[in-house]
Coordinates of C-alpha atoms in Angstrom, one line a residue:
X25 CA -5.5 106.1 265.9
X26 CA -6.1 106.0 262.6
X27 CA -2.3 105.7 260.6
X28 CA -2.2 107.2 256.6
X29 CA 0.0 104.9 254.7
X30 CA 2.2 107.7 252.5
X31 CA 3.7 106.1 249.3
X32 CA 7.4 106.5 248.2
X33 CA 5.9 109.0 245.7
X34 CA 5.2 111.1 248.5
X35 CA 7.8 110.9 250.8
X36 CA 10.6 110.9 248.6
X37 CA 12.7 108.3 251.4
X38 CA 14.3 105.2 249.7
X39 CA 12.2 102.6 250.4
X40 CA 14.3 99.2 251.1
X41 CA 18.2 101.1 250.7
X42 CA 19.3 99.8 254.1
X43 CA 20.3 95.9 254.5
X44 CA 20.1 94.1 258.1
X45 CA 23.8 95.2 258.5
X46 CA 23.8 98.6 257.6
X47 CA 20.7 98.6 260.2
X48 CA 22.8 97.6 263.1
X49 CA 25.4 99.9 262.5
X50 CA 23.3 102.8 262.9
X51 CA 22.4 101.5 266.4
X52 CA 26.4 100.8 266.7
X53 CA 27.5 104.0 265.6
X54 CA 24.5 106.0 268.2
X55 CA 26.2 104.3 270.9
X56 CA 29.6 104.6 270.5
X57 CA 30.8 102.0 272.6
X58 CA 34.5 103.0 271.7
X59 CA 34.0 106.6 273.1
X60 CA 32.0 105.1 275.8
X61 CA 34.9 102.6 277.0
X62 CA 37.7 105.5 276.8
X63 CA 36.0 107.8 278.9
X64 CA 33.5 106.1 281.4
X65 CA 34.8 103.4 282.6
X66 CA 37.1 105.4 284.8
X67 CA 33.9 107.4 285.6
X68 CA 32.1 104.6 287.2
X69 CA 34.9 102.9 288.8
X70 CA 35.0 106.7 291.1
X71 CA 31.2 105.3 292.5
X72 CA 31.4 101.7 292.1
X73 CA 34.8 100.5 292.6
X74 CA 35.6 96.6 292.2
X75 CA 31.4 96.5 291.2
X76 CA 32.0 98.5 287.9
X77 CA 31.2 95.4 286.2
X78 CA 28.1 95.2 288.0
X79 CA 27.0 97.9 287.4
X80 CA 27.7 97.5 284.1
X81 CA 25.6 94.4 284.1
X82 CA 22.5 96.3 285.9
X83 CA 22.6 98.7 283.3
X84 CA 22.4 96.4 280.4
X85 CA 19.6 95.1 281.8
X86 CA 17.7 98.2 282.2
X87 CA 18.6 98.8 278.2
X88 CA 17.2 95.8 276.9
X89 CA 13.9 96.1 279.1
X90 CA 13.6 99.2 277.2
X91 CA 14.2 97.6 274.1
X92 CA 11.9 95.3 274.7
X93 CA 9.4 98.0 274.8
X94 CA 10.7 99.5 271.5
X95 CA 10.8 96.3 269.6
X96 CA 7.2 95.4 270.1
X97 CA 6.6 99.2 268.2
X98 CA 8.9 97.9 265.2
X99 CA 7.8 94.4 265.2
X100 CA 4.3 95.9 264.2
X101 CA 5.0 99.4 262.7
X102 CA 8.1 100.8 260.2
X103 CA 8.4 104.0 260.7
X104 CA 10.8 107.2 259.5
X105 CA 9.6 109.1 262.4
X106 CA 10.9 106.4 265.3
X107 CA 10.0 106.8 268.9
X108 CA 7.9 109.8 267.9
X109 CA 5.4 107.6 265.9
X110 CA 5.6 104.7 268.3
X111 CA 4.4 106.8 271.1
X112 CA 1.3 108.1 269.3
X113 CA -0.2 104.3 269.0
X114 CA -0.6 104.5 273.1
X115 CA -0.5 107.8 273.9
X116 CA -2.0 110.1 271.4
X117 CA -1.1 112.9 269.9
X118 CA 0.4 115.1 273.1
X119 CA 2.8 111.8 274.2
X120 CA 3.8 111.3 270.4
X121 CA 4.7 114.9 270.3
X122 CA 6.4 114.4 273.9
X123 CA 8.5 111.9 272.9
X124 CA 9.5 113.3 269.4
X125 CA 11.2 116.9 270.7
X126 CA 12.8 115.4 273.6
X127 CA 14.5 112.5 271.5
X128 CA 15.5 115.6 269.0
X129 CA 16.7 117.0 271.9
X130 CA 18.7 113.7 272.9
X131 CA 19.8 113.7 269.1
X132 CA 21.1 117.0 269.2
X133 CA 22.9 116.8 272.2
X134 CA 24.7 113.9 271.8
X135 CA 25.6 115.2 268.7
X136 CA 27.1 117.9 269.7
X137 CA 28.6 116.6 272.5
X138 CA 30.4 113.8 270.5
X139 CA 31.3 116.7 268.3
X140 CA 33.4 117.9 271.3
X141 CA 34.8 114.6 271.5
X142 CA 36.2 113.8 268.3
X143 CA 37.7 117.3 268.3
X144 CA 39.5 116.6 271.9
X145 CA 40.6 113.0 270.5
X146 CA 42.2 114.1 267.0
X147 CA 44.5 116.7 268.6
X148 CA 45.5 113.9 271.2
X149 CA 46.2 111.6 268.4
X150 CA 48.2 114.4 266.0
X151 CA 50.1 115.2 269.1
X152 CA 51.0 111.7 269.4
X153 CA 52.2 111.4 265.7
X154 CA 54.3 114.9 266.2
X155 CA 52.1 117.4 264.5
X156 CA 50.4 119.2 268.0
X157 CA 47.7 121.2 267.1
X158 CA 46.2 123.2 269.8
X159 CA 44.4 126.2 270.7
X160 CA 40.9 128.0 270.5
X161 CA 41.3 128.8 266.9
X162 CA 42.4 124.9 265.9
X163 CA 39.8 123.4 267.7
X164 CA 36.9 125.6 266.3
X165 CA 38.1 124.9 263.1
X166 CA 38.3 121.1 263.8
X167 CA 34.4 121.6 264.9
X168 CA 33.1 123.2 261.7
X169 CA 35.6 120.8 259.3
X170 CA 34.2 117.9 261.2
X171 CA 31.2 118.9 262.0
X172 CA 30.5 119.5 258.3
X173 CA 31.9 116.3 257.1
X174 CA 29.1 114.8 259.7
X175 CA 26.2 116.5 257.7
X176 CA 27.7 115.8 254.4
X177 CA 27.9 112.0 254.8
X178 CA 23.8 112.5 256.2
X179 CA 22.9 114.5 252.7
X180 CA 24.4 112.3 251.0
X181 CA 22.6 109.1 251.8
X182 CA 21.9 106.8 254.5
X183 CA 23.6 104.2 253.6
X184 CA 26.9 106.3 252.8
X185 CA 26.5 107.5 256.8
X186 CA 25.6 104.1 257.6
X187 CA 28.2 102.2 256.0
X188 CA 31.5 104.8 257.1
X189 CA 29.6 104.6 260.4
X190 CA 29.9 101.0 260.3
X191 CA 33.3 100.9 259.7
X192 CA 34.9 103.7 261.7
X193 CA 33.0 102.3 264.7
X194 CA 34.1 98.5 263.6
X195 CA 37.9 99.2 263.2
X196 CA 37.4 101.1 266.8
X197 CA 36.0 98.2 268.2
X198 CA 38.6 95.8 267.4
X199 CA 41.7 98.0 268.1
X200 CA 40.5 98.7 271.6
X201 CA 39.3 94.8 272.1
X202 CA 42.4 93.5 271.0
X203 CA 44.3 95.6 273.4
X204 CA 42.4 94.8 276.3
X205 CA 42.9 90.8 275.4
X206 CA 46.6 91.9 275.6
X207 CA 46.2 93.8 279.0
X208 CA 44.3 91.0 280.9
X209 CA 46.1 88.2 279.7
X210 CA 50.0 90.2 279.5
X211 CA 49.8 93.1 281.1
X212 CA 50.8 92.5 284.6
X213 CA 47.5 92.5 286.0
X214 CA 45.2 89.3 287.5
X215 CA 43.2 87.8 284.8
X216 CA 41.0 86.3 287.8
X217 CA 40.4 89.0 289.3
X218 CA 39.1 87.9 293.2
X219 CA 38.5 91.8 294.3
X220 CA 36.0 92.4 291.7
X221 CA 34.4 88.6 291.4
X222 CA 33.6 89.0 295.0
X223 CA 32.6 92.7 295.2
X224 CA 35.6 93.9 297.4
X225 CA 34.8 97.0 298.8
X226 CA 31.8 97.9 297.4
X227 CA 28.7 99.5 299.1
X228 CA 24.9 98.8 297.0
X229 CA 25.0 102.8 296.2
X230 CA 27.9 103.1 294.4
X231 CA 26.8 100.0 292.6
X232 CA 23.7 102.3 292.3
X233 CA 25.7 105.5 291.0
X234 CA 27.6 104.1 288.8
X235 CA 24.3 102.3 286.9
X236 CA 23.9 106.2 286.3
X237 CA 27.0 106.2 283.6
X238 CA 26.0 103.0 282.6
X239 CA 22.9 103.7 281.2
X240 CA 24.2 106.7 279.6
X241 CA 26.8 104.7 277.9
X242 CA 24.0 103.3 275.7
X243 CA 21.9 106.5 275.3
X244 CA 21.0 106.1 271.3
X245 CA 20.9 102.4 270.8
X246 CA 16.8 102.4 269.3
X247 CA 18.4 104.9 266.6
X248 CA 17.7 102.4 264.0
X249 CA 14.1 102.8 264.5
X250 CA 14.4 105.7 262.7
X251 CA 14.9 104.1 259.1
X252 CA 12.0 101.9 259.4
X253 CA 10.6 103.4 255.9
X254 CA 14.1 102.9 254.4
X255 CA 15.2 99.4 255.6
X256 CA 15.3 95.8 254.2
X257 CA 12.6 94.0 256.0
X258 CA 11.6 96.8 258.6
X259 CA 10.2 94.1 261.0
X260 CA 12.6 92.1 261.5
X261 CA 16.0 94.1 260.9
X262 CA 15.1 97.0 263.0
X263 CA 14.0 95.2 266.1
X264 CA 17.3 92.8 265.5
X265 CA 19.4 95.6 265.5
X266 CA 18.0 97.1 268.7
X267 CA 18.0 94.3 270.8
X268 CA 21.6 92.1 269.8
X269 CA 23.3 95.9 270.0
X270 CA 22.5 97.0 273.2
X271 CA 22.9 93.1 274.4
X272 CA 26.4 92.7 272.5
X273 CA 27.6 96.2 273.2
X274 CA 26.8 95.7 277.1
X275 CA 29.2 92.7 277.2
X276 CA 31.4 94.5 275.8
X277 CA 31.2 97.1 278.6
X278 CA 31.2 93.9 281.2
X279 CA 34.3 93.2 279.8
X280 CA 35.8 96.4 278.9
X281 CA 35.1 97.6 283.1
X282 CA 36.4 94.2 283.9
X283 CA 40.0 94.5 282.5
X284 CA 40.6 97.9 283.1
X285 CA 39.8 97.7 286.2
X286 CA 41.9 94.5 286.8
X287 CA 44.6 96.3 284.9
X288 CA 44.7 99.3 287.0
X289 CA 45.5 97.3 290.1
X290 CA 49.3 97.7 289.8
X291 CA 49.0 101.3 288.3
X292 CA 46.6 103.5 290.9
X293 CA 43.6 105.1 290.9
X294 CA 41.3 104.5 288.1
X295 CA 38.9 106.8 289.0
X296 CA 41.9 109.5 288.2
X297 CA 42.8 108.6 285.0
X298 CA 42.3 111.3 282.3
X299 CA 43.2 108.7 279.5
X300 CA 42.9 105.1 281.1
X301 CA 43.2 103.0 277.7
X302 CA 46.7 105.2 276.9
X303 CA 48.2 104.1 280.3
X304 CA 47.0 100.6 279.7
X305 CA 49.0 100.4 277.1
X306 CA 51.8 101.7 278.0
X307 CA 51.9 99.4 281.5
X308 CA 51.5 96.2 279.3
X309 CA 54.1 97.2 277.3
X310 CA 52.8 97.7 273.7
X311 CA 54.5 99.4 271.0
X312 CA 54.5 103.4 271.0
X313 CA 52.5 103.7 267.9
X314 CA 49.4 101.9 269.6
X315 CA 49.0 105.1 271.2
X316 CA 47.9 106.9 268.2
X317 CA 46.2 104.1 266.9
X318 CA 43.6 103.8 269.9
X319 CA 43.2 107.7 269.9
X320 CA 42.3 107.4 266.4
X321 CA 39.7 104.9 266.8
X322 CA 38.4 106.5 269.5
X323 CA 38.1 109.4 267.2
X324 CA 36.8 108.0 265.0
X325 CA 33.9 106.6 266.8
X326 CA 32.9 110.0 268.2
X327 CA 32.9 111.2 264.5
X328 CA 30.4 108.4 264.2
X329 CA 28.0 109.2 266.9
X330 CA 28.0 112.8 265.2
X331 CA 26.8 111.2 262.0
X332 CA 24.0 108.6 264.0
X333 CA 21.9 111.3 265.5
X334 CA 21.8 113.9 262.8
X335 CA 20.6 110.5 260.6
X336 CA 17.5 110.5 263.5
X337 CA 16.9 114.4 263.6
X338 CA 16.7 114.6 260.3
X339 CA 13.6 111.8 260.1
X340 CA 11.8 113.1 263.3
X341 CA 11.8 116.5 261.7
X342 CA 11.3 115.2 258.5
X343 CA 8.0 113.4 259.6
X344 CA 6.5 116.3 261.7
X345 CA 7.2 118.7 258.8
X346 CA 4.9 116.7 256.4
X347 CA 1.9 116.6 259.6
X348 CA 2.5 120.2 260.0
X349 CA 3.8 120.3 263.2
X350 CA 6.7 122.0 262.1
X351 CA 7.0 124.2 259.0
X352 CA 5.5 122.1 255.4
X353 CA 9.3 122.9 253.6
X354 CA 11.0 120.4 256.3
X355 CA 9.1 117.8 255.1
X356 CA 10.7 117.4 251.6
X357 CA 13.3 115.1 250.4
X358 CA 16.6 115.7 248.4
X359 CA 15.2 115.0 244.5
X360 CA 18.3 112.6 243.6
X361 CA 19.8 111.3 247.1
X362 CA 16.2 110.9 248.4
X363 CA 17.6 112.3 252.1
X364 CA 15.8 114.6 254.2
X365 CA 18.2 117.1 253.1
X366 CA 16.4 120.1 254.8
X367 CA 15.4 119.0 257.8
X368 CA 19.2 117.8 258.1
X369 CA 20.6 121.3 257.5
X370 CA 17.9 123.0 259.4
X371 CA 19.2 121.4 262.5
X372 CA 22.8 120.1 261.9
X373 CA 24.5 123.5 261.6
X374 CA 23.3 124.1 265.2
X375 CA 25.0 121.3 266.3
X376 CA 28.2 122.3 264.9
X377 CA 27.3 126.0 266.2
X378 CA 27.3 125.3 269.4
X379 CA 30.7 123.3 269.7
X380 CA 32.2 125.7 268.1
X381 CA 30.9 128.3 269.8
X382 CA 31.8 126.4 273.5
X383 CA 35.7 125.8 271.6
X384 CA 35.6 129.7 271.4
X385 CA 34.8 130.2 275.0
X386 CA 37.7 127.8 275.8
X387 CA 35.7 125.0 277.4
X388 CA 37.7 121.8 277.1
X389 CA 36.9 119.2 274.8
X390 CA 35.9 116.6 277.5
X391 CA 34.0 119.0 278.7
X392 CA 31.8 119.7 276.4
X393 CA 31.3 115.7 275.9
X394 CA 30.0 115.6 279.4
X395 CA 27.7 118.6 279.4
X396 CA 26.3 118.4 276.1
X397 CA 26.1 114.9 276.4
X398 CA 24.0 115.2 279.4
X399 CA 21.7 117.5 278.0
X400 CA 21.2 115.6 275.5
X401 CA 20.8 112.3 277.4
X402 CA 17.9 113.7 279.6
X403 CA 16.2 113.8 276.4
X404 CA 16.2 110.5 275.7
X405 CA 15.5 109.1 279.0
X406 CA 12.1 110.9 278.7
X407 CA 11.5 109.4 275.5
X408 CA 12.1 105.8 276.4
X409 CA 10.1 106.1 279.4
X410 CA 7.5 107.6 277.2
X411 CA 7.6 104.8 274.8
X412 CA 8.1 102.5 277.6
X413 CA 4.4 103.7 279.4
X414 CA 2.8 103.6 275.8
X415 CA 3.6 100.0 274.9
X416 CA 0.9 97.9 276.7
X417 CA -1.7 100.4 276.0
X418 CA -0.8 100.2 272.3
X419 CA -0.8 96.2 272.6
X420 CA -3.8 96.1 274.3
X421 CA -5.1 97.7 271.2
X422 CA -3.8 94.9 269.3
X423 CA -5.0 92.0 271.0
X424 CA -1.5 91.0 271.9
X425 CA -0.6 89.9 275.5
X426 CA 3.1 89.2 276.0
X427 CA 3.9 88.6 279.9
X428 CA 7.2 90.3 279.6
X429 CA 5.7 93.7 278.7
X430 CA 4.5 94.7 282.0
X431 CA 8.2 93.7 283.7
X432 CA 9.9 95.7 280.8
X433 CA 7.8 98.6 281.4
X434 CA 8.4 98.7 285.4
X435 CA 12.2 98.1 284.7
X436 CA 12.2 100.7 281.6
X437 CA 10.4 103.7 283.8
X438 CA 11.9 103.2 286.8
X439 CA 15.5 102.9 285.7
X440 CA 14.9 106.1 283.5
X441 CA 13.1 108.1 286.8
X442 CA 16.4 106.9 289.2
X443 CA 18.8 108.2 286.3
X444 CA 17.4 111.4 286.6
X445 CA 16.9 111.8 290.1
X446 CA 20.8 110.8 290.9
X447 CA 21.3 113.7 288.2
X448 CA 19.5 116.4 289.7
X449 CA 19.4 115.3 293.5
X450 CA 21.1 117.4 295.3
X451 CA 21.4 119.9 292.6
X452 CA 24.1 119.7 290.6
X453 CA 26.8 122.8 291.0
X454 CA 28.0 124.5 288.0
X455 CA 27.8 123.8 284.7
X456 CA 25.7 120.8 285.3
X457 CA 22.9 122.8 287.0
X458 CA 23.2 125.3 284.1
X459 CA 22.8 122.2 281.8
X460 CA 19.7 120.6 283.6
X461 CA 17.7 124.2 283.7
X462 CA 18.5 125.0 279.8
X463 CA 16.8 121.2 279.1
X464 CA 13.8 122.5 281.4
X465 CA 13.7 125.4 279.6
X466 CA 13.9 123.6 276.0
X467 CA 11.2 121.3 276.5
X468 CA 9.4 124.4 278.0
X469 CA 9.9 126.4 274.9
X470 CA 8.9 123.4 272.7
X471 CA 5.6 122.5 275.1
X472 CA 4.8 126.5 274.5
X473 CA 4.7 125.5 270.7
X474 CA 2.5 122.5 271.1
X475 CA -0.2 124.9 273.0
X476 CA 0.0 127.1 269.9
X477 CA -0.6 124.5 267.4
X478 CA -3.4 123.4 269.4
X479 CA -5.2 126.5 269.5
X480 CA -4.5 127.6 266.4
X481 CA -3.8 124.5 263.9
X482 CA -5.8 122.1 265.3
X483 CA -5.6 120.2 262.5
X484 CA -1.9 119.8 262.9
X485 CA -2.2 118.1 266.2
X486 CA -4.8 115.3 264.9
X487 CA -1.8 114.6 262.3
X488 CA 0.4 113.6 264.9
X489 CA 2.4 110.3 264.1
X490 CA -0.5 109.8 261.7
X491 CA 1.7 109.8 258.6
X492 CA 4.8 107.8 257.2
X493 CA 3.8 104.4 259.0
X494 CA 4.0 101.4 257.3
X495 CA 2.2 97.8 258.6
X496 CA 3.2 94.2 258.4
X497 CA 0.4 93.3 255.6
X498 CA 1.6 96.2 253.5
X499 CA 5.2 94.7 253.3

């Protein structure tokens, strides 16, 4: 496929804002590793028992084989519209188009989802200081305050978002890290750990299951691919970022599965912990006002992953709105921040919509992180396996053989395909059967679209991922 090099002129993004740092932390802040380590852990310990860390493990491998996929795209190609315009250099313009509405699908999702999230986590955390607030009204407010924030910091610039991003999700990091140092090594429970070292108890399935949670724990972690038109040295930050984060943030879950596990050994069942880091603490004996602390960066992380994917929306949309797959006005930039300001606000009050509207109906905040979350995460497992199926046709077309590709690919698809089939096999009851037939019915809606572009603006569909592409001689 022929790609149309657009210059800044055009596309209004700024070209070169983004240093290698600020690159990684929108991967970082994406996958929310904090959030992730509060709330899953327990999850997969239900499945996998003393092999959480294994699955763990398994799952960080299936992420990088993806990422190996991805990083051959960057290493060749920069672009603002991120898996969407990868896809089209091996699969044309119906697998480009695939790929791009189910990753804003992921995107918006997992925004919202997270949304849910930091809501839950900040009343935990003002409880915890003595100023409760609760109730319907409280938390839809919190949703549209926060919410708002979230597409502020996005209009405002990329490296704004990238940079409080970095730092909430950083600080959250750290806190939670250093407290599980204190646990293993003070807080009553083995620091080698024989029950999980030799797999006590464990059966290959619910090694198998809990991969499931595992691999959703990274959902996100290409997102820097995204600023490939606005990054320092496209070609070698972006495809940096995406492999050391999901390899550094998976040893971090090793670990993070590791001790609590190991820590909840004296305490009960894991599995049944609502809040597993709070009663960590408290068993190894840390001072009360650690307790807000970790609710805060835990908060503060989910605020982050709001931020991350609204960043991504707003470039997919952004891109297709300039090839005329979605309306021409989308497809403009803010004159002074040089931020895809309206494709940003067409889709970020949605986002916020929907929590708030969930808040209304009195779902819990949890709640809504699993749900949403889900719904959004079954986008992005059809985009990486997408991605993943175009990569050695697209380096076939380059001349390039690499013998990992074919591995990755294998590893990439299938691990996506058994993610999915655990989900929805046997069907889910309620609300998780609700949420897999509304993503059905989504991509549906969106595949009804793509028929009428290509029966009636042909031309629109031979744009696809044609546009906002830069190449390794242009740099």
């Amino acid at each position: 496929m022929t790609q149309t090099p657009v210059t800044q002129a055009e596309n209004g993004l700024k070209k070169g804002a983004m240093s290698a740092g600020e690159v990684v932390a929108q991967a970082l802040a994406n996958i929310a590793p904090s959030a992730v380590i509060a709330f899953s852990v327990a999850g997969i310990y239900a499945s996998s028992g003393n092999a959480s860390w294994l699955s763990f493990t398994l799952a960080t491998i299936v992420i990088l084989a993806v990422g190996y996929c991805i990083a051959q795209f960057a290493k060749r190609r920069a672009s603002a519209g991120s898996l969407y315009n990868y896809a089209a250099q091996g699969l044309g313009p119906f697998g480009a188009y695939l790929t791009g509405v189910t990753l804003i699908i992921g995107c918006f999702g997992i925004a919202a989802g997270s949304l849910g999230g930091a809501v839950y986590h900040f009343t935990v955390f003002s409880s915890q200081i003595g100023l409760p607030i609760e109730g319907t009204a409280w938390n839809v407010l919190l949703a549209v305050v926060i919410g708002s924030l979230a597409t502020l910091f996005t209009v405002w610039g990329i490296r704004l978002s990238a940079r409080i991003s970095l730092i909430l999700e950083v600080v959250s990091i750290t806190i939670i890290t250093l407290m599980l140092v204190v646990v293993l090594f003070w807080g009553g429970g083995p620091v080698v750990d024989t029950d999980q070292l030799t797999l006590s108890g464990a059966a290959p399935h619910g090694v198998a299951v809990g991969m499931v949670l595992g691999i959703l724990g990274f959902v996100g972690f290409s997102s820097s691919d995204a600023l490939g038109r606005e990054a320092k040295d496209p070609f070698k930050a972006i495809p940096r970022a995406i492999m050391w984060s999901a390899f550094g943030v998976g040893l971090l879950y090793i670990f993070a599965s590791y001790v609590q596990v190991a820590g909840f050994h004296s305490l009960g069942d894991l599995g049944a912990s609502a809040n597993p880091l709070d009663e960590l603490a408290k068993a190894a004996g840390l001072p009360d006002w650690i307790r807000p602390v970790l609710s805060l960066g835990v908060t503060a992380s989910f605020f982050a992953v709001v931020v991350a994917p609204i960043n991504v929306i707003g470039r997919i949309v952004f891109v297709m709105g300039k090839e005329g797959v979605l309306p021409a006005s989308l497809g403009r930039t803010h004159r002074t921040q040089q931020t895809p300001h309206r494709a940003i606000l067409a889709v970020a009050p949605g986002v916020v919509l929907l929590t708030a509207v969930l808040f209304a109906l009195g779902v819990d905040g949890m709640e809504i992180v699993v749900n949403v979350d889900t719904y959004g995460t079954y986008g992005y497992m059809i985009a990486y396996a997408v991605v993943a199926l175009a990569t050695p046709i697209f380096l076939r077309r380059e001349g390039v053989r690499l013998p990992l590709v074919w591995p990755c690919v294998v590893v990439s698809v299938a691990g996506m395909a058994y993610v999915f089939w655990v989900n929805v096999v046997p069907w889910p009851q309620w609300p998780l059967n609700f949420v897999v037939l509304a993503f059905f019915a989504t991509v549906l809606v969106t595949l009804a679209w793509y028929g009428y572009l290509r029966s009636a603006r042909p031309a629109a569909i031979r744009a696809i991922g044609s546009t906002e592409t830069d190449f390794p001689e242009m740099a």
